[in-house]
Short mmCIF file of C-alpha atoms in Angstrom, two decimals:
data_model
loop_
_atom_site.label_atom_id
_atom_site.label_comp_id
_atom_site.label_asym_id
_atom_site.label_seq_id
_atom_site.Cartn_x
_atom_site.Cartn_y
_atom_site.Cartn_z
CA UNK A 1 118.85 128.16 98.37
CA UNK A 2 121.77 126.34 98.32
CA UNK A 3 121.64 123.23 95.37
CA UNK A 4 122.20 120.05 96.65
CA UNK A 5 125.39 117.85 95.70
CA UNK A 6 122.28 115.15 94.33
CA UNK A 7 120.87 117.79 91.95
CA UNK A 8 123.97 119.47 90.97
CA UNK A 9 124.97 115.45 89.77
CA UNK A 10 121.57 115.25 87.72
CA UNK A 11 121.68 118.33 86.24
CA UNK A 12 125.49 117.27 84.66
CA UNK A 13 123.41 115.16 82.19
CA UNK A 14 120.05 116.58 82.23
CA UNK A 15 121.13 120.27 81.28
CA UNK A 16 117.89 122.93 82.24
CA UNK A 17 115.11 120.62 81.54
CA UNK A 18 112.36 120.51 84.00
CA UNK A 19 113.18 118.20 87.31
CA UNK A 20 110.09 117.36 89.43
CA UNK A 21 111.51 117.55 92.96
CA UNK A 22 110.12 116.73 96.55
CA UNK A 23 110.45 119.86 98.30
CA UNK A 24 109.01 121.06 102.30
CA UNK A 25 107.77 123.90 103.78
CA UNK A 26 107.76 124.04 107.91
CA UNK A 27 105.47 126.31 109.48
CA UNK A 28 107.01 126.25 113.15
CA UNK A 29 105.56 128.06 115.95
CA UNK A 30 106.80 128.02 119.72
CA UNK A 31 104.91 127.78 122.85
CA UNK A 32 104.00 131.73 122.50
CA UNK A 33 102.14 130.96 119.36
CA UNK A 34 104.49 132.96 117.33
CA UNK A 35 106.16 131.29 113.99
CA UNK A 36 109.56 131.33 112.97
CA UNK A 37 110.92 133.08 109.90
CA UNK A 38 114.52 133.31 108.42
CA UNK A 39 115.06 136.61 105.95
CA UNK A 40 116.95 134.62 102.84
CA UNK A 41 120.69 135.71 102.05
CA UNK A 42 118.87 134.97 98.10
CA UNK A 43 116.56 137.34 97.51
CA UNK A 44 117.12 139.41 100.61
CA UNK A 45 112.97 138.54 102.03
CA UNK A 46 111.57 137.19 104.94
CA UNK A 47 110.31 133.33 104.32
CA UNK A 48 108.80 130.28 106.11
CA UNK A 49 111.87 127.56 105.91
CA UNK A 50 112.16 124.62 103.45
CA UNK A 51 113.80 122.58 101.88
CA UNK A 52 114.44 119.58 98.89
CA UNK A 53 114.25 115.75 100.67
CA UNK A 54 117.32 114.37 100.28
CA UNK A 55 117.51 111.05 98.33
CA UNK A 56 115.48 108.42 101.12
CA UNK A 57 114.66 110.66 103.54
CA UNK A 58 111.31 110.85 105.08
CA UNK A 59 109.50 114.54 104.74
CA UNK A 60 109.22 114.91 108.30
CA UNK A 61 112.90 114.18 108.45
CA UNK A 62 113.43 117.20 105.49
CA UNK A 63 110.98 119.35 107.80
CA UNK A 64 113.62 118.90 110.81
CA UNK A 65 116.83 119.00 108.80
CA UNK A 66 116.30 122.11 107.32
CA UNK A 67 114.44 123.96 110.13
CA UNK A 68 117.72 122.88 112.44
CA UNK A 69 120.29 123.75 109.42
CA UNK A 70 118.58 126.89 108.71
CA UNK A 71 117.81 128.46 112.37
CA UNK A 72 119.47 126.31 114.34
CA UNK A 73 115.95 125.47 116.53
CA UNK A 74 114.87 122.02 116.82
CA UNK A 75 111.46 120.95 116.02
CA UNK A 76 108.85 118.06 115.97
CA UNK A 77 106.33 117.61 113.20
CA UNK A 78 103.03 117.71 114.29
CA UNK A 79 100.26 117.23 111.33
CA UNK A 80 100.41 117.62 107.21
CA UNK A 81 99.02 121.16 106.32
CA UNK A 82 98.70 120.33 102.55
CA UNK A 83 100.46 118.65 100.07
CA UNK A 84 100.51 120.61 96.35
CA UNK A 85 102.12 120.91 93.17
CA UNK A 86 103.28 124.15 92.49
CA UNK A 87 104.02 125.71 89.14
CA UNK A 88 107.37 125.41 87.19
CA UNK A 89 109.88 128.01 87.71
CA UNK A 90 112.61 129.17 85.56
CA UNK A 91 115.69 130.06 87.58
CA UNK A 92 118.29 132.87 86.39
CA UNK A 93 120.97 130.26 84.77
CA UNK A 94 117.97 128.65 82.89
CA UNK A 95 116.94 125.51 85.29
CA UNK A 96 113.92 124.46 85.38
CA UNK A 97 111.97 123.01 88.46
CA UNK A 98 108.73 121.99 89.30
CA UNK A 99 108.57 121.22 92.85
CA UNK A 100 106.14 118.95 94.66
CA UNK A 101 105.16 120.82 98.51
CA UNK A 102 104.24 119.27 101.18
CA UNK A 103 103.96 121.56 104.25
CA UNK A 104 103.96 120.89 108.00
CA UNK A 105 103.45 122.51 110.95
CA UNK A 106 105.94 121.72 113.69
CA UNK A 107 106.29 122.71 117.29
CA UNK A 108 109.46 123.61 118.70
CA UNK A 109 111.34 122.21 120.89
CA UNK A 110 114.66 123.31 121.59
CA UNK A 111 117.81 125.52 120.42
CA UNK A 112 117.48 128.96 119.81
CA UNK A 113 116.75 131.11 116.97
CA UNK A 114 119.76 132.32 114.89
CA UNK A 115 121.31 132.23 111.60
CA UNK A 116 123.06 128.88 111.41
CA UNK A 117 124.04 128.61 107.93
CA UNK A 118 124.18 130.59 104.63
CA UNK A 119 121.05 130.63 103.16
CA UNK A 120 119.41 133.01 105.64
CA UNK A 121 120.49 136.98 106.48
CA UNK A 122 118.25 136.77 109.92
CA UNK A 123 116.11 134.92 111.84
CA UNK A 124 112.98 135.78 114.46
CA UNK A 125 110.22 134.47 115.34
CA UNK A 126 107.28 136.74 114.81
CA UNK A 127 103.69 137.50 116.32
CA UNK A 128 100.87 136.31 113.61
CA UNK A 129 99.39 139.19 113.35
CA UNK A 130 102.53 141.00 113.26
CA UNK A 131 104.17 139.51 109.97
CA UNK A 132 106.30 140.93 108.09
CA UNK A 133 105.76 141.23 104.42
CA UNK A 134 106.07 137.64 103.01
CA UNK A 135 105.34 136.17 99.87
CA UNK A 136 101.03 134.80 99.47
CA UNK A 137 102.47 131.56 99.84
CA UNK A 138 103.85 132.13 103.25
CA UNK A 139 101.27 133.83 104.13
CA UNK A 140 98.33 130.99 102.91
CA UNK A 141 100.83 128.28 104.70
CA UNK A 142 100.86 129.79 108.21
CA UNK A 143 97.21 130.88 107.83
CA UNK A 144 96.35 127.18 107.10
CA UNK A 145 98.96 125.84 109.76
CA UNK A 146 97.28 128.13 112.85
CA UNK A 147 93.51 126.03 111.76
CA UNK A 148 92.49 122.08 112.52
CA UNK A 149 91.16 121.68 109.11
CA UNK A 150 91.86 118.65 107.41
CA UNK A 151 94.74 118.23 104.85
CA UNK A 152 94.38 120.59 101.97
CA UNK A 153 95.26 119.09 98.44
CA UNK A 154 93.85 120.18 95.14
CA UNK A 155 91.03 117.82 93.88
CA UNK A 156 91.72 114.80 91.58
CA UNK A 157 90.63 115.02 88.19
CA UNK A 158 92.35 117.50 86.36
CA UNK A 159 91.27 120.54 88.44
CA UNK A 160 94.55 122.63 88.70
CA UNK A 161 94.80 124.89 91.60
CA UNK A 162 94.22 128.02 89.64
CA UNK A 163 90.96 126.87 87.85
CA UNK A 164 89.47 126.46 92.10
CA UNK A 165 86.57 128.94 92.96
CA UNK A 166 86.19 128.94 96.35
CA UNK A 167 82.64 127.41 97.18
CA UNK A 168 79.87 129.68 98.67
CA UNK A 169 80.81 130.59 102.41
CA UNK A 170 84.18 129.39 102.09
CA UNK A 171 86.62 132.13 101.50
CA UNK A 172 89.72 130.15 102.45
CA UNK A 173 89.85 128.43 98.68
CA UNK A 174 89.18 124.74 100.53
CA UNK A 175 87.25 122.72 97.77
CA UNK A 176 84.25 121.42 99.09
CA UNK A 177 84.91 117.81 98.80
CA UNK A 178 88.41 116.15 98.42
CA UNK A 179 89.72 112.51 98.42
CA UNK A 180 90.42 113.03 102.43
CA UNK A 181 86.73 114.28 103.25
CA UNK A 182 84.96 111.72 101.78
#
C-alpha cells in the first residue's frame, strides 16, 4: 500500500507511535454476481481493495477512489457492511497503525478490470464460490457483503471483537443485539 503524502507529513513528527486512521474496504461485485479482487504488488496475495480517506473526504468517496485507482472499474456504493476497529499492526520499519474499517459493498458500473496503478500485480473478478485463497478478513467481508443483514459493528460496552461468542443458531459471529437492532 502505497503511504499517503498526509501520513508520510505526520509521521515526520510523530516517529512509529500508533496513528488511528480511517481506512475502507470495497466489496464490489458486477452484474454476474462475481466480486472483484486485485493480487497486491506488497505481499504478492489476492485482496478485496481499500484504502485510507484522505483528509475530508467522505468514505463512500474513499470506496470509489481507490476501487477506480486500483482496478481502474468504476463503482457506486450501495449499503455499509460493517464498520470495526481492527487490531494494531506493527509494520516492517516499526510504524504503528490501528485502523478504523468501514466496509461497503458497491456495484459496478463501468471501466474494465485491470491493473491501473502500483499497488496491485493483477486484477479479476472472481466467481464466489470460486475464490482464491484470501486472507479471513476478505473472506468474512464478501461473505457479509453477498447477505441483507443489517450493519455489523461490535457491541458497545467494552466487548472487543475477540471476546464475541457467537449466540446459539447464529454461526456468522452477529451479536444478538446491537445499537442498530434495537
Amino acid at each position: 500500500m502505497t503511504t499517503p503524502e498526509f501520513i508520510r507529513q505526520i509521521r515526520a513528527s510523530a516517529g512509529n507511535q500508533l496513528l488511528l486512521l480511517p481506512g475502507v474496504t470495497a466489496i464490489v461485485f458486477d452484474d454476474e454476481g462475481r466480486v472483484l479482487l486485485g493480487r497486491r504488488s506488497d505481499t504478492g496475495r489476492w485482496a478485496v481493495v481499500g484504502g485510507i480517506a484522505e483528509p475530508g473526504e467522505q468514505p463512500a468517496e474513499t470506496a470509489v477512489r481507490e476501487v477506480y485507482e486500483e482496478t481502474a472499474v468504476h463503482c457506486v456504493p450501495e449499503r455499509v457492511v460493517l464498520v470495526e476497529m481492527l487490531g494494531p499492526m506493527t509494520y516492517p520499519n516499526g510504524d504503528v497503525c490501528q485502523f478504523q474499517d468501514i466496509t461497503f459493498r458497491c456495484r459496478a458500473t463501468g471501466g474494465e478490470a485491470r491493473v491501473n496503478d502500483s499497488e496491485s500485480l493483477e486484477v479479476a473478478w472472481f466467481e464466489v464460490d470460486a475464490l482464491p485463497e484470501l486472507e479471513p478478513f476478505a473472506v468474512d467481508r464478501i461473505r457479509r457483503a453477498q447477505r441483507e443483514d443489517p450493519t455489523w459493528f461490535a457491541p458497545a460496552g467494552g466487548v472487543r471483537a475477540e471476546q464475541l461468542r457467537a449466540p446459539e443458531g447464529n454461526a456468522e459471529g452477529q451479536p444478538a443485539e446491537t445499537a442498530a437492532s434495537r
